[in-house]
Amino acid sequence: MRRRSIERRAIGLVAEARLAVGEYGSRPLQESEFSKLLSVFNLVTCLEDLEGIPAILFPPIAGKYRAVLDHGLPAEVRRYVTLHELGHVLAGEADEPMRMVHTGPLPESEDVCDLFALLGIVPTVDIEEGGEWLESRIRQLVPLDNYGWQKYRIPRLAKRLPRVREMVKDLHGYY
Amino acid sequence: MGNASVWKSDEEVAQLVKEIREELGMSQELFAEALGMPKGQAEVSRWERAKRRPGPKKMMTMARMIGKDVSIFQVRRPPLAGVVWGMTAATIPSYDMRQVIEALGTFTPEMLRRQAGEPGGAVLVRAFKKACADADWDLETRNAVDGYLNHLLENAAP
């Protein structure tokens, strides 16, 4: 099967999310939309000391997907991390036996879920500005320094996000 | 407590996929599209030749397409005795492994057991325990799951 690009895979997740929240990806989510997304896709979250891991997603337990977030995550980052984990759920990656704690190079699907999550929190105006501005805005919105996350992932996400945002505009009528 | 359900073998799943598709009178291409996989004909073909297995979500959808539930892809196993997930009956503590498997699904207990032994395993099991905290189980099931997780935690890698 032909391999789909990371951007296209992220758009696939946006299309799925739009089954619950029609505007997903066109602007940052409102609180009620965020709750609706989690409820429709059966994802619940809780906090625990994960010793340096931002989150761990588990397959359905008693009918619900469960994401455990590190209790040290800043409150404003929890939404981003939760959306990232929801991306894995939408991609069907939480239904199969999997390695729940990654060590070594991250699989491509992490980038896909990052892009999906960023579309739910980064204001359109920042995405359209692109370049270094977008890079710095992502660093502000998702301060995950303590998790060793930004160094590797933000530059490539900032490069891809405007392209994905453009593709989202073509999704009208998809849902 | 009933017997545990486990997924059918690759060959049985392959046969079932083919039967469902034929019952619906669909080509592999159309079937893939109905399953939300446009251009997924090759994947359906791999499923039918037992080269790959469809995921649980897809199996659930296929079962629904012919008005059944996912249990058509499963077999009921007799009560487990002797070796269970790598532990002998003699070493199984007080919890009932069948209940654990029924509560957590067929692959989760084994997956946790495997990963508990790897670096970071203790964090993983602790997180799982927290994730299960509000699961709506009866007391017997809750005790079985907690017993299993405590057992894993005691033997987990830091």
mmCIF file of C-alpha atoms in Angstrom:
data_model
loop_
_atom_site.group_PDB
_atom_site.id
_atom_site.type_symbol
_atom_site.label_atom_id
_atom_site.label_comp_id
_atom_site.label_asym_id
_atom_site.label_seq_id
_atom_site.Cartn_x
_atom_site.Cartn_y
_atom_site.Cartn_z
ATOM 1 C CA MET A 1 0.000 0.000 0.000
ATOM 2 C CA ARG A 2 1.291 3.450 -0.880
ATOM 3 C CA ARG A 3 2.530 5.244 2.156
ATOM 4 C CA ARG A 4 0.556 8.348 3.015
ATOM 5 C CA SER A 5 2.396 11.490 3.998
ATOM 6 C CA ILE A 6 2.401 12.650 7.587
ATOM 7 C CA GLU A 7 0.298 15.652 6.594
ATOM 8 C CA ARG A 8 -2.317 13.479 4.879
ATOM 9 C CA ARG A 9 -2.505 11.172 7.860
ATOM 10 C CA ALA A 10 -3.046 14.165 10.154
ATOM 11 C CA ILE A 11 -5.847 15.359 7.879
ATOM 12 C CA GLY A 12 -7.425 11.910 8.118
ATOM 13 C CA LEU A 13 -7.558 12.337 11.887
ATOM 14 C CA VAL A 14 -9.073 15.809 11.528
ATOM 15 C CA ALA A 15 -11.788 14.348 9.307
ATOM 16 C CA GLU A 16 -12.542 11.740 11.991
ATOM 17 C CA ALA A 17 -12.616 14.386 14.721
ATOM 18 C CA ARG A 18 -15.060 16.402 12.635
ATOM 19 C CA LEU A 19 -17.606 13.651 13.061
ATOM 20 C CA ALA A 20 -17.888 14.995 16.610
ATOM 21 C CA VAL A 21 -16.794 18.618 16.266
ATOM 22 C CA GLY A 22 -17.467 19.971 12.799
ATOM 23 C CA GLU A 23 -14.987 22.820 13.009
ATOM 24 C CA TYR A 24 -12.013 20.851 14.296
ATOM 25 C CA GLY A 25 -8.783 22.163 12.838
ATOM 26 C CA SER A 26 -10.146 25.473 11.631
ATOM 27 C CA ARG A 27 -9.582 27.257 14.966
ATOM 28 C CA PRO A 28 -8.615 26.408 18.574
ATOM 29 C CA LEU A 29 -11.154 24.232 20.328
ATOM 30 C CA GLN A 30 -13.570 25.671 22.828
ATOM 31 C CA GLU A 31 -13.889 24.021 26.224
ATOM 32 C CA SER A 32 -17.255 22.446 25.403
ATOM 33 C CA GLU A 33 -15.940 21.117 22.072
ATOM 34 C CA PHE A 34 -12.945 19.582 23.787
ATOM 35 C CA SER A 35 -15.198 17.778 26.274
ATOM 36 C CA LYS A 36 -17.474 16.625 23.461
ATOM 37 C CA LEU A 37 -14.546 15.161 21.523
ATOM 38 C CA LEU A 38 -13.397 13.114 24.497
ATOM 39 C CA SER A 39 -16.891 11.965 25.264
ATOM 40 C CA VAL A 40 -17.758 10.961 21.684
ATOM 41 C CA PHE A 41 -14.542 9.024 21.220
ATOM 42 C CA ASN A 42 -14.662 7.446 24.683
ATOM 43 C CA LEU A 43 -11.391 8.804 25.990
ATOM 44 C CA VAL A 44 -10.948 9.570 29.683
ATOM 45 C CA THR A 45 -7.874 11.038 31.332
ATOM 46 C CA CYS A 46 -6.332 10.995 34.784
ATOM 47 C CA LEU A 47 -3.092 12.194 36.379
ATOM 48 C CA GLU A 48 -0.234 10.184 37.887
ATOM 49 C CA ASP A 49 3.489 10.612 38.470
ATOM 50 C CA LEU A 50 4.943 9.209 35.247
ATOM 51 C CA GLU A 51 8.550 10.092 36.055
ATOM 52 C CA GLY A 52 9.321 12.114 32.958
ATOM 53 C CA ILE A 53 6.896 10.568 30.472
ATOM 54 C CA PRO A 54 4.215 13.081 29.368
ATOM 55 C CA ALA A 55 1.441 10.519 28.924
ATOM 56 C CA ILE A 56 0.621 6.855 28.465
ATOM 57 C CA LEU A 57 -2.402 5.727 26.461
ATOM 58 C CA PHE A 58 -4.063 2.411 27.220
ATOM 59 C CA PRO A 59 -6.403 0.307 25.079
ATOM 60 C CA PRO A 60 -10.049 0.242 26.129
ATOM 61 C CA ILE A 61 -10.536 -0.730 29.742
ATOM 62 C CA ALA A 62 -14.177 -1.246 30.737
ATOM 63 C CA GLY A 63 -15.272 0.329 27.462
ATOM 64 C CA LYS A 64 -13.137 3.470 27.541
ATOM 65 C CA TYR A 65 -9.743 4.441 26.205
ATOM 66 C CA ARG A 66 -7.678 5.794 29.063
ATOM 67 C CA ALA A 67 -4.857 8.303 28.886
ATOM 68 C CA VAL A 68 -2.784 8.825 32.002
ATOM 69 C CA LEU A 69 -1.038 12.209 31.984
ATOM 70 C CA ASP A 70 1.962 13.113 34.078
ATOM 71 C CA HIS A 71 0.841 15.083 37.127
ATOM 72 C CA GLY A 72 3.661 17.561 36.528
ATOM 73 C CA LEU A 73 2.293 18.705 33.157
ATOM 74 C CA PRO A 74 1.308 22.371 33.210
ATOM 75 C CA ALA A 75 -2.478 22.686 33.137
ATOM 76 C CA GLU A 76 -2.426 24.535 29.804
ATOM 77 C CA VAL A 77 -0.464 21.707 28.193
ATOM 78 C CA ARG A 78 -2.798 18.938 29.269
ATOM 79 C CA ARG A 79 -5.249 19.721 26.485
ATOM 80 C CA TYR A 80 -2.495 19.432 23.898
ATOM 81 C CA VAL A 81 -1.230 16.125 25.286
ATOM 82 C CA THR A 82 -4.775 14.783 25.540
ATOM 83 C CA LEU A 83 -5.481 15.706 21.907
ATOM 84 C CA HIS A 84 -2.248 14.008 20.897
ATOM 85 C CA GLU A 85 -3.385 10.804 22.613
ATOM 86 C CA LEU A 86 -6.832 11.177 21.043
ATOM 87 C CA GLY A 87 -5.017 11.222 17.706
ATOM 88 C CA HIS A 88 -3.693 7.736 18.452
ATOM 89 C CA VAL A 89 -7.219 6.601 19.324
ATOM 90 C CA LEU A 90 -8.624 7.997 16.067
ATOM 91 C CA ALA A 91 -5.817 6.355 14.134
ATOM 92 C CA GLY A 92 -6.818 3.002 15.596
ATOM 93 C CA GLU A 93 -3.424 2.684 17.243
ATOM 94 C CA ALA A 94 -4.865 2.143 20.700
ATOM 95 C CA ASP A 95 -6.765 -0.977 19.642
ATOM 96 C CA GLU A 96 -3.763 -3.160 18.954
ATOM 97 C CA PRO A 97 -1.117 -4.591 21.246
ATOM 98 C CA MET A 98 1.537 -1.917 21.325
ATOM 99 C CA ARG A 99 4.593 -0.588 23.043
ATOM 100 C CA MET A 100 3.140 1.905 25.460
ATOM 101 C CA VAL A 101 6.368 3.536 26.568
ATOM 102 C CA HIS A 102 8.597 4.478 23.663
ATOM 103 C CA THR A 103 12.334 4.428 23.952
ATOM 104 C CA GLY A 104 14.577 5.270 21.029
ATOM 105 C CA PRO A 105 13.489 7.061 17.851
ATOM 106 C CA LEU A 106 9.842 8.059 17.775
ATOM 107 C CA PRO A 107 7.607 6.508 15.152
ATOM 108 C CA GLU A 108 6.115 8.732 12.466
ATOM 109 C CA SER A 109 2.684 8.503 14.039
ATOM 110 C CA GLU A 110 3.921 10.739 16.868
ATOM 111 C CA ASP A 111 4.381 13.564 14.355
ATOM 112 C CA VAL A 112 0.952 12.860 12.889
ATOM 113 C CA CYS A 113 -0.667 13.100 16.324
ATOM 114 C CA ASP A 114 1.348 16.218 17.186
ATOM 115 C CA LEU A 115 0.046 17.948 14.071
ATOM 116 C CA PHE A 116 -3.487 16.837 14.838
ATOM 117 C CA ALA A 117 -3.217 18.173 18.407
ATOM 118 C CA LEU A 118 -1.638 21.482 17.383
ATOM 119 C CA LEU A 119 -4.545 22.132 15.003
ATOM 120 C CA GLY A 120 -6.784 22.019 18.050
ATOM 121 C CA ILE A 121 -4.892 24.626 20.059
ATOM 122 C CA VAL A 122 -2.827 26.982 17.867
ATOM 123 C CA PRO A 123 -4.657 30.117 16.698
ATOM 124 C CA THR A 124 -5.099 30.364 12.940
ATOM 125 C CA VAL A 125 -3.298 33.689 12.787
ATOM 126 C CA ASP A 126 -0.140 32.113 14.206
ATOM 127 C CA ILE A 127 -0.282 29.200 11.793
ATOM 128 C CA GLU A 128 -0.692 31.513 8.847
ATOM 129 C CA GLU A 129 2.281 33.601 9.991
ATOM 130 C CA GLY A 130 4.430 30.451 9.873
ATOM 131 C CA GLY A 131 8.235 30.400 10.091
ATOM 132 C CA GLU A 132 10.069 31.391 13.254
ATOM 133 C CA TRP A 133 6.993 33.117 14.642
ATOM 134 C CA LEU A 134 5.019 29.868 14.571
ATOM 135 C CA GLU A 135 7.943 27.977 16.038
ATOM 136 C CA SER A 136 8.141 30.355 18.978
ATOM 137 C CA ARG A 137 4.347 30.304 19.462
ATOM 138 C CA ILE A 138 4.363 26.510 19.637
ATOM 139 C CA ARG A 139 7.120 26.707 22.239
ATOM 140 C CA GLN A 140 4.951 29.100 24.237
ATOM 141 C CA LEU A 141 1.736 27.118 23.904
ATOM 142 C CA VAL A 142 3.303 23.745 24.552
ATOM 143 C CA PRO A 143 6.066 24.314 27.094
ATOM 144 C CA LEU A 144 7.295 20.750 27.423
ATOM 145 C CA ASP A 145 10.984 21.491 27.990
ATOM 146 C CA ASN A 146 11.213 19.156 30.946
ATOM 147 C CA TYR A 147 10.153 16.251 28.789
ATOM 148 C CA GLY A 148 12.904 16.705 26.212
ATOM 149 C CA TRP A 149 10.231 17.169 23.599
ATOM 150 C CA GLN A 150 10.685 20.510 21.911
ATOM 151 C CA LYS A 151 14.262 20.244 20.808
ATOM 152 C CA TYR A 152 13.553 17.672 18.133
ATOM 153 C CA ARG A 153 9.934 18.042 17.251
ATOM 154 C CA ILE A 154 8.964 21.694 17.123
ATOM 155 C CA PRO A 155 10.992 22.835 14.083
ATOM 156 C CA ARG A 156 9.565 20.130 11.849
ATOM 157 C CA LEU A 157 6.055 20.620 13.185
ATOM 158 C CA ALA A 158 6.244 24.369 12.576
ATOM 159 C CA LYS A 159 7.249 23.600 9.001
ATOM 160 C CA ARG A 160 4.411 21.175 8.400
ATOM 161 C CA LEU A 161 1.574 22.838 10.293
ATOM 162 C CA PRO A 162 0.812 25.589 7.703
ATOM 163 C CA ARG A 163 0.601 22.936 4.967
ATOM 164 C CA VAL A 164 -1.818 20.880 7.035
ATOM 165 C CA ARG A 165 -3.861 23.970 7.827
ATOM 166 C CA GLU A 166 -4.190 24.651 4.092
ATOM 167 C CA MET A 167 -5.344 21.085 3.524
ATOM 168 C CA VAL A 168 -7.951 21.469 6.277
ATOM 169 C CA LYS A 169 -9.568 24.209 4.221
ATOM 170 C CA ASP A 170 -10.258 21.643 1.494
ATOM 171 C CA LEU A 171 -12.045 19.378 3.950
ATOM 172 C CA HIS A 172 -15.355 21.244 3.652
ATOM 173 C CA GLY A 173 -18.051 18.813 2.751
ATOM 174 C CA TYR A 174 -16.012 15.902 4.088
ATOM 175 C CA TYR A 175 -18.205 15.583 7.146
ATOM 176 C CA MET B 1 -17.799 -16.513 35.926
ATOM 177 C CA GLY B 2 -17.839 -17.673 32.282
ATOM 178 C CA ASN B 3 -14.925 -18.802 30.211
ATOM 179 C CA ALA B 4 -12.478 -16.325 28.675
ATOM 180 C CA SER B 5 -12.796 -15.252 25.044
ATOM 181 C CA VAL B 6 -9.759 -15.126 22.841
ATOM 182 C CA TRP B 7 -9.362 -14.146 19.209
ATOM 183 C CA LYS B 8 -9.576 -16.883 16.594
ATOM 184 C CA SER B 9 -6.440 -17.950 14.760
ATOM 185 C CA ASP B 10 -5.119 -16.001 11.752
ATOM 186 C CA GLU B 11 -6.477 -18.611 9.350
ATOM 187 C CA GLU B 12 -9.916 -18.654 10.977
ATOM 188 C CA VAL B 13 -10.091 -14.860 10.911
ATOM 189 C CA ALA B 14 -9.039 -14.871 7.239
ATOM 190 C CA GLN B 15 -11.783 -17.357 6.375
ATOM 191 C CA LEU B 16 -14.367 -15.347 8.299
ATOM 192 C CA VAL B 17 -13.413 -12.083 6.594
ATOM 193 C CA LYS B 18 -13.864 -13.746 3.226
ATOM 194 C CA GLU B 19 -17.209 -15.255 4.248
ATOM 195 C CA ILE B 20 -18.509 -11.898 5.485
ATOM 196 C CA ARG B 21 -17.442 -10.135 2.303
ATOM 197 C CA GLU B 22 -19.009 -12.823 0.122
ATOM 198 C CA GLU B 23 -22.190 -12.797 2.175
ATOM 199 C CA LEU B 24 -22.431 -9.082 1.475
ATOM 200 C CA GLY B 25 -21.740 -9.714 -2.203
ATOM 201 C CA MET B 26 -18.956 -7.157 -2.276
ATOM 202 C CA SER B 27 -15.689 -7.073 -4.158
ATOM 203 C CA GLN B 28 -12.543 -6.657 -2.039
ATOM 204 C CA GLU B 29 -12.324 -3.079 -3.249
ATOM 205 C CA LEU B 30 -15.896 -2.224 -2.265
ATOM 206 C CA PHE B 31 -15.539 -4.048 1.039
ATOM 207 C CA ALA B 32 -12.418 -2.027 1.851
ATOM 208 C CA GLU B 33 -14.266 1.160 1.053
ATOM 209 C CA ALA B 34 -17.194 0.146 3.261
ATOM 210 C CA LEU B 35 -14.700 -0.337 6.073
ATOM 211 C CA GLY B 36 -13.426 3.199 5.660
ATOM 212 C CA MET B 37 -10.317 2.195 3.743
ATOM 213 C CA PRO B 38 -10.554 3.676 0.247
ATOM 214 C CA LYS B 39 -7.796 2.042 -1.792
ATOM 215 C CA GLY B 40 -7.632 -0.691 0.859
ATOM 216 C CA GLN B 41 -8.291 -3.610 -1.501
ATOM 217 C CA ALA B 42 -4.739 -4.917 -1.040
ATOM 218 C CA GLU B 43 -5.178 -4.887 2.724
ATOM 219 C CA VAL B 44 -8.425 -6.887 2.501
ATOM 220 C CA SER B 45 -6.643 -9.326 0.241
ATOM 221 C CA ARG B 46 -3.872 -9.726 2.839
ATOM 222 C CA TRP B 47 -6.486 -10.345 5.544
ATOM 223 C CA GLU B 48 -8.146 -13.044 3.439
ATOM 224 C CA ARG B 49 -4.836 -14.749 2.797
ATOM 225 C CA ALA B 50 -3.951 -14.568 6.522
ATOM 226 C CA LYS B 51 -0.927 -12.434 5.704
ATOM 227 C CA ARG B 52 -2.154 -9.833 8.166
ATOM 228 C CA ARG B 53 -4.913 -9.578 10.755
ATOM 229 C CA PRO B 54 -7.532 -6.844 10.837
ATOM 230 C CA GLY B 55 -7.531 -4.826 14.078
ATOM 231 C CA PRO B 56 -10.268 -5.334 16.693
ATOM 232 C CA LYS B 57 -12.069 -2.171 15.569
ATOM 233 C CA LYS B 58 -12.282 -3.414 11.984
ATOM 234 C CA MET B 59 -13.416 -6.860 13.149
ATOM 235 C CA MET B 60 -16.149 -5.192 15.166
ATOM 236 C CA THR B 61 -17.282 -3.212 12.101
ATOM 237 C CA MET B 62 -17.261 -6.294 9.865
ATOM 238 C CA ALA B 63 -19.358 -8.231 12.380
ATOM 239 C CA ARG B 64 -21.859 -5.382 12.556
ATOM 240 C CA MET B 65 -22.132 -5.311 8.776
ATOM 241 C CA ILE B 66 -23.799 -8.733 8.908
ATOM 242 C CA GLY B 67 -25.785 -7.968 12.055
ATOM 243 C CA LYS B 68 -23.503 -9.872 14.441
ATOM 244 C CA ASP B 69 -21.158 -8.759 17.185
ATOM 245 C CA VAL B 70 -17.413 -9.126 17.458
ATOM 246 C CA SER B 71 -17.718 -12.462 19.268
ATOM 247 C CA ILE B 72 -17.890 -14.193 15.868
ATOM 248 C CA PHE B 73 -14.149 -13.509 15.680
ATOM 249 C CA GLN B 74 -13.581 -15.048 19.080
ATOM 250 C CA VAL B 75 -13.617 -18.472 20.635
ATOM 251 C CA ARG B 76 -14.597 -19.294 24.173
ATOM 252 C CA ARG B 77 -11.783 -21.059 25.893
ATOM 253 C CA PRO B 78 -12.361 -23.573 28.665
ATOM 254 C CA PRO B 79 -11.287 -22.499 32.158
ATOM 255 C CA LEU B 80 -7.581 -21.841 32.142
ATOM 256 C CA ALA B 81 -5.510 -24.242 34.148
ATOM 257 C CA GLY B 82 -1.818 -24.906 34.329
ATOM 258 C CA VAL B 83 0.164 -22.365 32.375
ATOM 259 C CA VAL B 84 -1.550 -18.980 32.193
ATOM 260 C CA TRP B 85 0.293 -16.125 30.538
ATOM 261 C CA GLY B 86 3.627 -17.617 31.447
ATOM 262 C CA MET B 87 2.815 -18.383 35.062
ATOM 263 C CA THR B 88 2.104 -21.859 36.358
ATOM 264 C CA ALA B 89 -1.036 -22.451 38.375
ATOM 265 C CA ALA B 90 1.073 -23.063 41.429
ATOM 266 C CA THR B 91 2.547 -19.563 41.289
ATOM 267 C CA ILE B 92 -0.675 -17.701 40.516
ATOM 268 C CA PRO B 93 -1.508 -15.657 43.589
ATOM 269 C CA SER B 94 -5.007 -15.253 44.944
ATOM 270 C CA TYR B 95 -6.516 -13.469 41.942
ATOM 271 C CA ASP B 96 -8.374 -15.292 39.186
ATOM 272 C CA MET B 97 -6.615 -14.825 35.854
ATOM 273 C CA ARG B 98 -9.775 -15.592 33.898
ATOM 274 C CA GLN B 99 -11.478 -12.613 35.483
ATOM 275 C CA VAL B 100 -8.487 -10.417 34.729
ATOM 276 C CA ILE B 101 -8.597 -11.419 31.069
ATOM 277 C CA GLU B 102 -12.334 -10.869 30.855
ATOM 278 C CA ALA B 103 -12.039 -7.439 32.438
ATOM 279 C CA LEU B 104 -9.052 -6.198 30.471
ATOM 280 C CA GLY B 105 -9.522 -7.877 27.114
ATOM 281 C CA THR B 106 -7.565 -10.685 25.630
ATOM 282 C CA PHE B 107 -4.270 -9.013 24.922
ATOM 283 C CA THR B 108 -3.864 -6.422 27.675
ATOM 284 C CA PRO B 109 -2.772 -8.642 30.599
ATOM 285 C CA GLU B 110 -0.104 -10.296 28.474
ATOM 286 C CA MET B 111 1.041 -6.974 27.038
ATOM 287 C CA LEU B 112 1.370 -5.504 30.520
ATOM 288 C CA ARG B 113 3.226 -8.549 31.787
ATOM 289 C CA ARG B 114 5.743 -8.322 28.964
ATOM 290 C CA GLN B 115 6.347 -4.606 29.308
ATOM 291 C CA ALA B 116 6.407 -4.665 33.112
ATOM 292 C CA GLY B 117 9.708 -6.482 32.929
ATOM 293 C CA GLU B 118 11.337 -3.806 30.774
ATOM 294 C CA PRO B 119 12.878 -0.546 32.001
ATOM 295 C CA GLY B 120 10.116 1.809 33.128
ATOM 296 C CA GLY B 121 7.781 -1.141 33.710
ATOM 297 C CA ALA B 122 6.856 -0.064 37.231
ATOM 298 C CA VAL B 123 5.681 3.353 35.994
ATOM 299 C CA LEU B 124 3.630 1.666 33.311
ATOM 300 C CA VAL B 125 1.868 -0.683 35.709
ATOM 301 C CA ARG B 126 1.272 2.116 38.230
ATOM 302 C CA ALA B 127 -0.235 4.248 35.465
ATOM 303 C CA PHE B 128 -2.425 1.374 34.354
ATOM 304 C CA LYS B 129 -3.643 0.877 37.890
ATOM 305 C CA LYS B 130 -4.578 4.542 38.090
ATOM 306 C CA ALA B 131 -6.293 4.340 34.684
ATOM 307 C CA CYS B 132 -8.459 1.460 35.940
ATOM 308 C CA ALA B 133 -9.358 3.185 39.174
ATOM 309 C CA ASP B 134 -12.821 4.292 38.070
ATOM 310 C CA ALA B 135 -13.674 1.281 35.905
ATOM 311 C CA ASP B 136 -17.148 0.039 36.705
ATOM 312 C CA TRP B 137 -16.390 -3.502 37.845
ATOM 313 C CA ASP B 138 -17.952 -5.663 40.513
ATOM 314 C CA LEU B 139 -15.914 -6.263 43.644
ATOM 315 C CA GLU B 140 -14.753 -9.703 42.573
ATOM 316 C CA THR B 141 -13.414 -8.419 39.257
ATOM 317 C CA ARG B 142 -11.851 -5.379 40.913
ATOM 318 C CA ASN B 143 -10.010 -7.628 43.369
ATOM 319 C CA ALA B 144 -8.799 -9.889 40.580
ATOM 320 C CA VAL B 145 -7.464 -6.981 38.494
ATOM 321 C CA ASP B 146 -5.869 -5.269 41.492
ATOM 322 C CA GLY B 147 -4.312 -8.572 42.568
ATOM 323 C CA TYR B 148 -2.807 -9.070 39.135
ATOM 324 C CA LEU B 149 -1.514 -5.502 38.921
ATOM 325 C CA ASN B 150 -0.019 -5.675 42.403
ATOM 326 C CA HIS B 151 1.703 -8.894 41.433
ATOM 327 C CA LEU B 152 3.114 -7.229 38.300
ATOM 328 C CA LEU B 153 4.153 -4.175 40.282
ATOM 329 C CA GLU B 154 6.106 -6.271 42.759
ATOM 330 C CA ASN B 155 8.048 -7.822 39.901
ATOM 331 C CA ALA B 156 8.255 -4.796 37.587
ATOM 332 C CA ALA B 157 11.508 -3.207 36.483
ATOM 333 C CA PRO B 158 12.160 0.282 37.873
#
